[in-house]
Amino acid sequence: MTRRVALAYSGGLDTSVAIPWLAAEASAEVVAVTVDVGQGGEDMETIRARALACGAVEAVVIDARERFVEEYCLPTLQARALYMDQYPLVSAISRPLIAQVLTEVAQSLGAGTVAHGCTGKGNDQVRFEVSIGALAPDLKCIAPVRDSGWTRERAIQFAEDNGLPIDVTRGSPYSVDQNVWGRAIETGSLEDIWLAPDADVFQYTCDPAADLGVDEIVIEFARGVPVSLDGRSMSLLSIVEELNRRAGVRGVGRIDMVEDRLVGIKSREVYEAPAATVLMAALRELENVTTDRDTARFKKLVSDRWADLVYDGLWFSPLKTALDSFIAESQKWVTGEVRLSMHAGFALTTGRRSDHSLYDFNLATYDNGDSFDQSSARGFVELWGLSSRLAARRRPVV
Ligand code: ARG
C-alpha cells in the first residue's frame, strides 16, 4: 500500500509545492489538511480545490474556529499571557491546534506520516513538531521546505515546471499569519527595524490617528469567560469577532517589536490583535477588583512562565498543564462587568462592577462613613519598618 502523508496545507506557495514534492520524493499519497482558525482571506473551498489541483488525493477543510477560541484563545486570555510583555501569542497558539487536528486526521486515515511547510528559521517548526510528538509520539514528521533547503525562487520554479495553479505574482512582500486572535506580519521592509511600517502592513486595524470619536463598550465576564458585549449574550467567537471589528477601526491592538525567537534570532514583528488587547485590558481590571493581592502577584509569575512555554512550543507539556490548573482556579471569582472607551489606538477602562468585588467603599472612602480603623495603622507601620530601622542603626547608610 502506498504510504499516506497528511500535510498541513495553507494554500500558499510552499505547502502547494510540497504536495507534488512529497508525492515524488516520499512516494506518498498526500492528504491536504486545512485548518480554519479564522484566517479569512481566501475562501476555504478555493484552497481545497487548489490542493487537489496540485495532486493531493484528498483535501479536507476543518472549521476549527470555535475550538480555537474556546480551547486556545480563552486560556491565553485568562492567563493574560504576553510574550516579552507584549505579544499575545497569535501564531504560537494556533500551531498546537493545527498539529492536534492534523494528528487526528492522520490517525483517522491511517497515515503514519505528517508534514508541514515551515522553514528552519522560525518558531513554528518547533511548535508543530513538539506538539505532534507530544500527541502521537510514533507519527513521523517531514518538513520539506526546511529539510531540502528550498528558496522562494526554487519553489516558484518548481511550481512553474510542474504547472501548479499558483499565482505567485499575488505574493505580498510580507510573511503574514493570521487568525481570529490576531495577525502577525514579518519580513519585507520591516526587516529594517528603524523604518516605520507602511500602511499596507495593516489589515485588522485602521490608523489610530484617524479621529473617529469614542466607541464605548461593556464586557461582561463569568469566571473569567467573556459572556456578553453591551448587554447582549454572545458566543466567545462572536465577541472576539465583534471586538476585532470595533477595536480595529479605532486602531486598538497594534504592536511593533523586536522579538527573541526560540532559535536565537532577533526579529522585527508587527502584530494586530484588537480583540485580544481589549479583552486582556478588561480582564486585568476585573481581576484588580476581584482578586487578592497575593494571588494577583503570583499569577503574574505564572503568566510569564506560561507565555514562555507556549511561545517555545510546549503547549502540550506537564508544566503548562499544571499552570493551567492555577490559572483556572484564579478565575473562580472573576465575574462582573468592565466598561472601556476605545479611541485613537487606546482602550481605556472607565468603570467596573462585580458581585464578588473586594473593593469596599466604606474602607476606601475619605468621606463620612469611613469604617477603617486608623488607630491600628500605627502599630502596623511600626512593625513593617522595624527591620529597616534595625539595619540602619547597625549599618548606617553612608
Ligand atoms: N514571530 C511570531 C511567532 O513566532 C509570528 C510567526 C508568524 N509566522 C509567519 N509565518 N508569519 O509566534
Tab-separated table of C-alpha atoms and ligand atoms in Angstrom:
chain	number	residue	atom	x	y	z
A	1	MET	CA	0.000	0.000	0.000
A	2	THR	CA	1.316	3.473	-0.893
A	3	ARG	CA	2.055	5.393	2.238
A	4	ARG	CA	-0.101	8.358	3.096
A	5	VAL	CA	1.092	11.689	4.333
A	6	ALA	CA	-1.227	14.218	5.980
A	7	LEU	CA	0.074	17.686	5.095
A	8	ALA	CA	-0.864	20.846	6.998
A	9	TYR	CA	-1.956	22.851	3.953
A	10	SER	CA	-2.329	26.635	3.975
A	11	GLY	CA	-2.879	27.117	0.247
A	12	GLY	CA	0.287	29.190	-0.148
A	13	LEU	CA	3.287	28.598	-2.379
A	14	ASP	CA	5.339	26.408	-0.047
A	15	THR	CA	2.657	23.965	1.006
A	16	SER	CA	1.332	23.771	-2.582
A	17	VAL	CA	4.778	22.853	-3.883
A	18	ALA	CA	5.077	20.342	-1.047
A	19	ILE	CA	2.241	18.239	-2.496
A	20	PRO	CA	3.947	17.027	-5.709
A	21	TRP	CA	7.294	17.059	-3.925
A	22	LEU	CA	6.070	14.657	-1.206
A	23	ALA	CA	4.315	12.508	-3.805
A	24	ALA	CA	7.571	12.119	-5.735
A	25	GLU	CA	10.257	12.182	-3.060
A	26	ALA	CA	8.422	10.320	-0.351
A	27	SER	CA	6.428	8.136	-2.803
A	28	ALA	CA	3.345	9.089	-0.890
A	29	GLU	CA	-0.307	9.895	-1.387
A	30	VAL	CA	-0.810	13.341	0.031
A	31	VAL	CA	-3.884	14.291	2.010
A	32	ALA	CA	-4.077	18.071	2.388
A	33	VAL	CA	-5.482	19.236	5.718
A	34	THR	CA	-6.520	22.875	6.003
A	35	VAL	CA	-7.489	24.041	9.456
A	36	ASP	CA	-9.726	27.101	9.544
A	37	VAL	CA	-8.733	29.177	12.590
A	38	GLY	CA	-10.378	32.290	11.169
A	39	GLN	CA	-7.531	33.269	8.866
A	40	GLY	CA	-10.031	34.843	6.478
A	41	GLY	CA	-8.604	35.881	3.149
A	42	GLU	CA	-9.174	33.157	0.599
A	43	ASP	CA	-12.281	31.085	0.579
A	44	MET	CA	-11.702	27.605	2.067
A	45	GLU	CA	-13.268	25.874	-0.956
A	46	THR	CA	-10.756	27.612	-3.272
A	47	ILE	CA	-7.910	26.388	-1.085
A	48	ARG	CA	-9.315	22.849	-1.096
A	49	ALA	CA	-9.638	22.855	-4.886
A	50	ARG	CA	-6.055	24.089	-5.215
A	51	ALA	CA	-4.756	21.218	-3.082
A	52	LEU	CA	-6.488	18.729	-5.368
A	53	ALA	CA	-5.183	20.520	-8.479
A	54	CYS	CA	-1.664	20.249	-7.049
A	55	GLY	CA	-2.094	16.494	-6.807
A	56	ALA	CA	-3.481	15.761	-3.359
A	57	VAL	CA	-5.530	12.538	-3.307
A	58	GLU	CA	-7.828	14.083	-0.762
A	59	ALA	CA	-8.254	17.562	0.682
A	60	VAL	CA	-10.095	18.261	3.885
A	61	VAL	CA	-11.017	21.595	5.410
A	62	ILE	CA	-11.811	21.629	9.097
A	63	ASP	CA	-13.604	24.560	10.660
A	64	ALA	CA	-11.791	24.801	13.999
A	65	ARG	CA	-12.711	28.402	14.816
A	66	GLU	CA	-14.901	27.607	17.850
A	67	ARG	CA	-12.372	25.116	19.133
A	68	PHE	CA	-9.554	27.599	18.635
A	69	VAL	CA	-11.363	30.310	20.534
A	70	GLU	CA	-12.647	28.095	23.363
A	71	GLU	CA	-9.617	25.860	23.894
A	72	TYR	CA	-6.703	28.089	22.880
A	73	CYS	CA	-7.611	31.793	22.919
A	74	LEU	CA	-9.592	31.592	26.163
A	75	PRO	CA	-6.749	30.055	28.220
A	76	THR	CA	-4.410	32.669	26.717
A	77	LEU	CA	-6.814	35.421	27.729
A	78	GLN	CA	-7.275	34.024	31.239
A	79	ALA	CA	-3.511	33.719	31.655
A	80	ARG	CA	-3.250	37.237	30.185
A	81	ALA	CA	-0.217	35.764	28.520
A	82	LEU	CA	2.021	38.218	26.681
A	83	TYR	CA	5.391	37.007	25.428
A	84	MET	CA	8.035	39.612	26.246
A	85	ASP	CA	5.213	41.584	27.898
A	86	GLN	CA	3.718	42.453	24.506
A	87	TYR	CA	2.857	39.634	22.107
A	88	PRO	CA	-0.480	37.876	22.731
A	89	LEU	CA	0.796	34.631	21.122
A	90	VAL	CA	-1.330	34.844	17.968
A	91	SER	CA	0.620	32.275	15.916
A	92	ALA	CA	2.042	30.401	18.881
A	93	ILE	CA	-1.410	29.192	19.973
A	94	SER	CA	-2.655	28.219	16.520
A	95	ARG	CA	0.188	25.773	15.836
A	96	PRO	CA	-0.637	23.287	18.600
A	97	LEU	CA	-4.273	23.244	17.440
A	98	ILE	CA	-3.284	22.698	13.803
A	99	ALA	CA	-0.933	19.928	14.990
A	100	GLN	CA	-3.770	18.413	17.014
A	101	VAL	CA	-6.203	18.413	14.082
A	102	LEU	CA	-3.509	17.126	11.713
A	103	THR	CA	-2.736	14.278	14.092
A	104	GLU	CA	-6.416	13.396	14.435
A	105	VAL	CA	-6.892	13.347	10.648
A	106	ALA	CA	-3.705	11.318	10.140
A	107	GLN	CA	-4.851	8.767	12.685
A	108	SER	CA	-8.337	8.506	11.199
A	109	LEU	CA	-6.849	7.919	7.725
A	110	GLY	CA	-4.203	5.507	8.890
A	111	ALA	CA	-1.454	7.872	7.719
A	112	GLY	CA	1.774	7.209	9.597
A	113	THR	CA	3.398	10.449	8.473
A	114	VAL	CA	2.521	14.126	8.692
A	115	ALA	CA	4.189	17.122	7.050
A	116	HIS	CA	4.307	20.885	7.438
A	117	GLY	CA	5.705	23.750	5.368
A	118	CYS	CA	7.756	25.645	7.966
A	119	THR	CA	11.273	26.863	7.382
A	120	GLY	CA	14.164	26.158	9.729
A	121	LYS	CA	14.466	29.739	10.970
A	122	GLY	CA	11.246	30.167	12.867
A	123	ASN	CA	9.382	29.049	15.955
A	124	ASP	CA	6.559	27.367	14.098
A	125	GLN	CA	8.547	24.246	13.106
A	126	VAL	CA	9.247	23.706	16.800
A	127	ARG	CA	5.615	24.196	17.793
A	128	PHE	CA	4.359	21.758	15.140
A	129	GLU	CA	6.867	19.031	15.758
A	130	VAL	CA	6.936	19.208	19.541
A	131	SER	CA	3.109	19.202	19.644
A	132	ILE	CA	2.850	16.280	17.219
A	133	GLY	CA	5.429	14.366	19.243
A	134	ALA	CA	3.516	15.005	22.454
A	135	LEU	CA	0.187	13.906	20.948
A	136	ALA	CA	1.336	10.982	18.806
A	137	PRO	CA	4.935	10.049	19.532
A	138	ASP	CA	5.003	7.393	16.808
A	139	LEU	CA	3.932	9.651	13.923
A	140	LYS	CA	6.746	10.531	11.570
A	141	CYS	CA	7.028	14.197	10.594
A	142	ILE	CA	8.515	15.660	7.392
A	143	ALA	CA	9.359	19.329	6.811
A	144	PRO	CA	10.174	19.538	3.081
A	145	VAL	CA	10.821	23.280	2.936
A	146	ARG	CA	13.297	23.163	5.787
A	147	ASP	CA	14.884	19.815	5.107
A	148	SER	CA	15.560	20.285	1.420
A	149	GLY	CA	16.576	23.920	1.710
A	150	TRP	CA	14.068	25.484	-0.681
A	151	THR	CA	14.367	29.115	-1.563
A	152	ARG	CA	11.395	31.111	-2.743
A	153	GLU	CA	12.896	31.181	-6.253
A	154	ARG	CA	13.265	27.402	-6.322
A	155	ALA	CA	9.720	26.944	-5.109
A	156	ILE	CA	8.412	29.265	-7.841
A	157	GLN	CA	10.473	27.432	-10.453
A	158	PHE	CA	9.192	24.076	-9.218
A	159	ALA	CA	5.611	25.365	-9.369
A	160	GLU	CA	6.107	26.577	-12.945
A	161	ASP	CA	7.863	23.378	-14.074
A	162	ASN	CA	5.070	21.274	-12.637
A	163	GLY	CA	2.254	23.522	-13.886
A	164	LEU	CA	0.888	24.123	-10.402
A	165	PRO	CA	-2.075	26.508	-10.283
A	166	ILE	CA	-0.466	29.144	-8.087
A	167	ASP	CA	-0.374	32.823	-8.901
A	168	VAL	CA	2.993	33.849	-7.484
A	169	THR	CA	2.529	37.448	-8.598
A	170	ARG	CA	-0.121	37.737	-5.893
A	171	GLY	CA	2.597	37.295	-3.306
A	172	SER	CA	2.770	40.020	-0.668
A	173	PRO	CA	6.193	41.389	0.336
A	174	TYR	CA	5.411	40.292	3.898
A	175	SER	CA	5.120	36.960	5.598
A	176	VAL	CA	1.713	37.014	7.223
A	177	ASP	CA	-0.020	34.627	9.585
A	178	GLN	CA	-3.494	35.459	10.773
A	179	ASN	CA	-6.403	34.040	12.715
A	180	VAL	CA	-9.244	35.299	14.914
A	181	TRP	CA	-6.829	36.109	17.740
A	182	GLY	CA	-4.785	38.452	15.569
A	183	ARG	CA	-2.392	38.932	12.719
A	184	ALA	CA	1.408	38.553	12.586
A	185	ILE	CA	3.433	40.324	9.904
A	186	GLU	CA	7.152	39.923	9.255
A	187	THR	CA	9.843	40.404	6.574
A	188	GLY	CA	9.885	42.824	3.624
A	189	SER	CA	10.549	46.429	4.609
A	190	LEU	CA	10.010	45.505	8.284
A	191	GLU	CA	13.475	43.928	8.306
A	192	ASP	CA	14.886	47.455	8.605
A	193	ILE	CA	13.996	47.883	12.254
A	194	TRP	CA	14.190	51.681	12.122
A	195	LEU	CA	11.660	52.013	9.292
A	196	ALA	CA	8.083	52.658	10.366
A	197	PRO	CA	5.659	50.102	8.934
A	198	ASP	CA	3.978	51.122	5.689
A	199	ALA	CA	0.219	51.457	5.791
A	200	ASP	CA	-0.138	48.293	3.677
A	201	VAL	CA	1.168	46.184	6.578
A	202	PHE	CA	-2.123	46.547	8.455
A	203	GLN	CA	-5.419	44.822	7.794
A	204	TYR	CA	-7.112	44.266	11.144
A	205	THR	CA	-6.620	47.844	12.342
A	206	CYS	CA	-7.164	51.341	10.929
A	207	ASP	CA	-4.799	54.228	11.507
A	208	PRO	CA	-5.102	55.186	15.213
A	209	ALA	CA	-4.601	58.826	14.214
A	210	ALA	CA	-7.889	58.867	12.288
A	211	ASP	CA	-10.293	60.645	14.603
A	212	LEU	CA	-13.419	58.550	14.708
A	213	GLY	CA	-14.624	59.563	18.147
A	214	VAL	CA	-15.135	57.230	21.066
A	215	ASP	CA	-16.693	53.772	20.970
A	216	GLU	CA	-17.752	52.701	24.459
A	217	ILE	CA	-18.206	49.028	25.271
A	218	VAL	CA	-19.218	46.982	28.274
A	219	ILE	CA	-17.787	43.476	28.526
A	220	GLU	CA	-19.240	41.002	30.987
A	221	PHE	CA	-17.230	38.059	32.308
A	222	ALA	CA	-18.379	34.973	34.203
A	223	ARG	CA	-15.480	33.200	35.962
A	224	GLY	CA	-13.033	34.769	33.549
A	225	VAL	CA	-15.039	33.902	30.428
A	226	PRO	CA	-16.389	36.805	28.338
A	227	VAL	CA	-20.118	36.160	28.066
A	228	SER	CA	-21.710	39.357	26.826
A	229	LEU	CA	-20.986	42.573	24.991
A	230	ASP	CA	-23.051	45.679	25.678
A	231	GLY	CA	-25.593	43.514	27.460
A	232	ARG	CA	-26.011	41.069	24.568
A	233	SER	CA	-25.180	37.440	25.441
A	234	MET	CA	-22.916	36.099	22.732
A	235	SER	CA	-20.610	33.182	21.988
A	236	LEU	CA	-16.958	33.829	22.663
A	237	LEU	CA	-16.232	33.593	18.931
A	238	SER	CA	-18.811	36.313	18.175
A	239	ILE	CA	-17.445	38.529	20.953
A	240	VAL	CA	-13.915	38.187	19.582
A	241	GLU	CA	-15.077	38.881	16.020
A	242	GLU	CA	-17.112	41.942	17.003
A	243	LEU	CA	-14.277	43.339	19.136
A	244	ASN	CA	-11.810	42.795	16.313
A	245	ARG	CA	-14.015	44.967	14.125
A	246	ARG	CA	-14.868	47.691	16.615
A	247	ALA	CA	-11.483	47.992	18.302
A	248	GLY	CA	-9.706	47.513	14.973
A	249	VAL	CA	-11.489	50.502	13.440
A	250	ARG	CA	-10.158	52.623	16.324
A	251	GLY	CA	-6.611	51.419	15.794
A	252	VAL	CA	-6.501	49.424	19.045
A	253	GLY	CA	-4.105	46.468	19.275
A	254	ARG	CA	-1.121	47.387	17.114
A	255	ILE	CA	2.223	46.054	18.358
A	256	ASP	CA	5.629	46.678	16.774
A	257	MET	CA	8.501	44.907	18.484
A	258	VAL	CA	11.830	43.170	18.128
A	259	GLU	CA	11.297	39.671	19.402
A	260	ASP	CA	13.568	36.879	20.629
A	261	ARG	CA	12.822	33.735	18.673
A	262	LEU	CA	13.477	30.358	20.250
A	263	VAL	CA	16.096	29.574	17.604
A	264	GLY	CA	18.234	32.502	18.772
A	265	ILE	CA	17.354	35.111	16.140
A	266	LYS	CA	16.030	38.553	16.999
A	267	SER	CA	13.348	39.540	14.524
A	268	ARG	CA	11.088	42.511	13.959
A	269	GLU	CA	7.435	41.620	14.261
A	270	VAL	CA	4.315	43.643	13.776
A	271	TYR	CA	1.076	42.351	15.252
A	272	GLU	CA	-2.526	43.428	15.148
A	273	ALA	CA	-4.659	41.977	17.913
A	274	PRO	CA	-7.617	44.272	18.617
A	275	ALA	CA	-9.914	41.834	20.442
A	276	ALA	CA	-7.093	40.226	22.412
A	277	THR	CA	-5.845	43.636	23.555
A	278	VAL	CA	-9.247	44.855	24.692
A	279	LEU	CA	-10.215	41.591	26.388
A	280	MET	CA	-6.921	41.404	28.262
A	281	ALA	CA	-7.276	45.015	29.450
A	282	ALA	CA	-10.830	44.343	30.627
A	283	LEU	CA	-9.947	41.094	32.384
A	284	ARG	CA	-6.991	42.709	34.094
A	285	GLU	CA	-9.215	45.383	35.582
A	286	LEU	CA	-11.824	42.871	36.703
A	287	GLU	CA	-9.044	40.871	38.377
A	288	ASN	CA	-7.881	44.079	40.083
A	289	VAL	CA	-11.303	44.267	41.685
A	290	THR	CA	-11.947	40.599	42.450
A	291	THR	CA	-8.522	39.078	43.170
A	292	ASP	CA	-6.493	39.444	46.363
A	293	ARG	CA	-3.020	40.913	46.080
A	294	ASP	CA	-1.017	37.753	46.766
A	295	THR	CA	-2.868	35.711	44.162
A	296	ALA	CA	-2.576	38.536	41.629
A	297	ARG	CA	1.169	38.867	42.178
A	298	PHE	CA	1.714	35.149	41.929
A	299	LYS	CA	-0.425	34.993	38.797
A	300	LYS	CA	1.950	37.420	37.098
A	301	LEU	CA	4.788	34.914	37.612
A	302	VAL	CA	2.618	32.079	36.312
A	303	SER	CA	1.523	34.117	33.275
A	304	ASP	CA	5.062	34.964	32.270
A	305	ARG	CA	6.168	31.342	32.539
A	306	TRP	CA	3.019	30.180	30.710
A	307	ALA	CA	3.692	32.647	27.869
A	308	ASP	CA	7.293	31.453	27.535
A	309	LEU	CA	6.262	27.799	27.469
A	310	VAL	CA	3.591	28.401	24.829
A	311	TYR	CA	5.876	30.586	22.734
A	312	ASP	CA	8.535	27.883	22.919
A	313	GLY	CA	6.222	25.176	21.563
A	314	LEU	CA	5.393	23.459	24.861
A	315	TRP	CA	1.587	23.770	24.768
A	316	PHE	CA	1.273	20.054	25.451
A	317	SER	CA	3.659	19.722	28.364
A	318	PRO	CA	3.339	18.736	32.022
A	319	LEU	CA	4.320	22.161	33.384
A	320	LYS	CA	1.922	24.023	31.089
A	321	THR	CA	-0.902	21.685	32.180
A	322	ALA	CA	-0.080	22.276	35.840
A	323	LEU	CA	-0.015	26.052	35.366
A	324	ASP	CA	-3.398	25.806	33.592
A	325	SER	CA	-4.873	24.496	36.849
A	326	PHE	CA	-3.605	27.513	38.761
A	327	ILE	CA	-4.978	29.896	36.146
A	328	ALA	CA	-8.374	28.166	36.126
A	329	GLU	CA	-8.540	28.431	39.934
A	330	SER	CA	-7.574	32.115	39.760
A	331	GLN	CA	-10.622	32.832	37.605
A	332	LYS	CA	-13.178	31.448	40.067
A	333	TRP	CA	-14.399	34.862	41.254
A	334	VAL	CA	-13.584	36.890	38.139
A	335	THR	CA	-17.197	37.684	37.380
A	336	GLY	CA	-18.576	41.111	36.590
A	337	GLU	CA	-18.505	43.897	34.042
A	338	VAL	CA	-15.921	46.330	32.752
A	339	ARG	CA	-16.612	49.440	30.687
A	340	LEU	CA	-13.962	50.714	28.286
A	341	SER	CA	-13.766	53.579	25.898
A	342	MET	CA	-11.924	52.933	22.660
A	343	HIS	CA	-10.349	55.836	20.886
A	344	ALA	CA	-7.199	56.637	18.901
A	345	GLY	CA	-5.457	53.306	19.470
A	346	PHE	CA	-6.296	53.027	23.163
A	347	ALA	CA	-8.863	51.082	25.146
A	348	LEU	CA	-9.212	52.860	28.467
A	349	THR	CA	-11.105	51.420	31.391
A	350	THR	CA	-13.750	53.801	32.726
A	351	GLY	CA	-15.806	51.567	35.047
A	352	ARG	CA	-16.073	48.157	36.682
A	353	ARG	CA	-18.596	46.314	38.851
A	354	SER	CA	-18.846	42.859	40.344
A	355	ASP	CA	-20.903	40.957	42.890
A	356	HIS	CA	-17.599	39.438	44.007
A	357	SER	CA	-15.791	42.737	44.262
A	358	LEU	CA	-13.224	43.019	47.059
A	359	TYR	CA	-13.437	46.795	46.799
A	360	ASP	CA	-15.103	48.088	49.949
A	361	PHE	CA	-16.383	51.632	49.615
A	362	ASN	CA	-16.519	52.145	53.386
A	363	LEU	CA	-12.894	51.115	53.781
A	364	ALA	CA	-11.702	53.192	50.840
A	365	THR	CA	-13.637	56.391	51.397
A	366	TYR	CA	-12.149	59.568	52.853
A	367	ASP	CA	-15.652	60.911	53.447
A	368	ASN	CA	-18.219	60.185	56.144
A	369	GLY	CA	-18.896	56.501	56.650
A	370	ASP	CA	-15.228	55.571	56.849
A	371	SER	CA	-15.049	52.199	58.631
A	372	PHE	CA	-11.263	51.862	58.525
A	373	ASP	CA	-9.725	51.833	61.995
A	374	GLN	CA	-6.813	54.250	61.633
A	375	SER	CA	-5.564	53.539	65.133
A	376	SER	CA	-4.394	50.067	64.093
A	377	ALA	CA	-2.230	51.579	61.314
A	378	ARG	CA	0.321	52.992	63.760
A	379	GLY	CA	1.424	49.617	65.114
A	380	PHE	CA	1.361	48.080	61.651
A	381	VAL	CA	3.725	50.714	60.227
A	382	GLU	CA	5.938	50.407	63.303
A	383	LEU	CA	6.493	46.697	62.741
A	384	TRP	CA	6.607	46.922	58.947
A	385	GLY	CA	9.565	49.293	59.169
A	386	LEU	CA	11.272	47.551	62.114
A	387	SER	CA	13.838	45.582	60.118
A	388	SER	CA	14.786	48.652	58.050
A	389	ARG	CA	15.338	50.740	61.196
A	390	LEU	CA	17.334	47.971	62.776
A	391	ALA	CA	19.615	47.659	59.736
A	392	ALA	CA	20.036	51.433	59.537
A	393	ARG	CA	21.148	51.601	63.189
A	394	ARG	CA	23.695	48.842	62.826
A	395	ARG	CA	24.924	49.783	59.358
A	396	PRO	CA	24.266	53.496	58.910
A	397	VAL	CA	23.738	54.476	55.292
A	398	VAL	CA	26.871	56.375	54.143
B	1	ARG	N1	7.015	35.542	15.428
B	1	ARG	C1	5.688	35.082	15.697
B	1	ARG	C2	5.730	33.797	16.457
B	1	ARG	O1	6.706	33.121	16.413
B	1	ARG	C3	4.845	35.014	14.452
B	1	ARG	C4	5.183	33.966	13.475
B	1	ARG	C5	4.270	34.104	12.332
B	1	ARG	N2	4.540	33.257	11.258
B	1	ARG	C6	4.580	33.699	9.994
B	1	ARG	N3	4.712	32.815	9.079
B	1	ARG	N4	4.492	34.956	9.679
B	1	ARG	O2	4.790	33.453	17.110
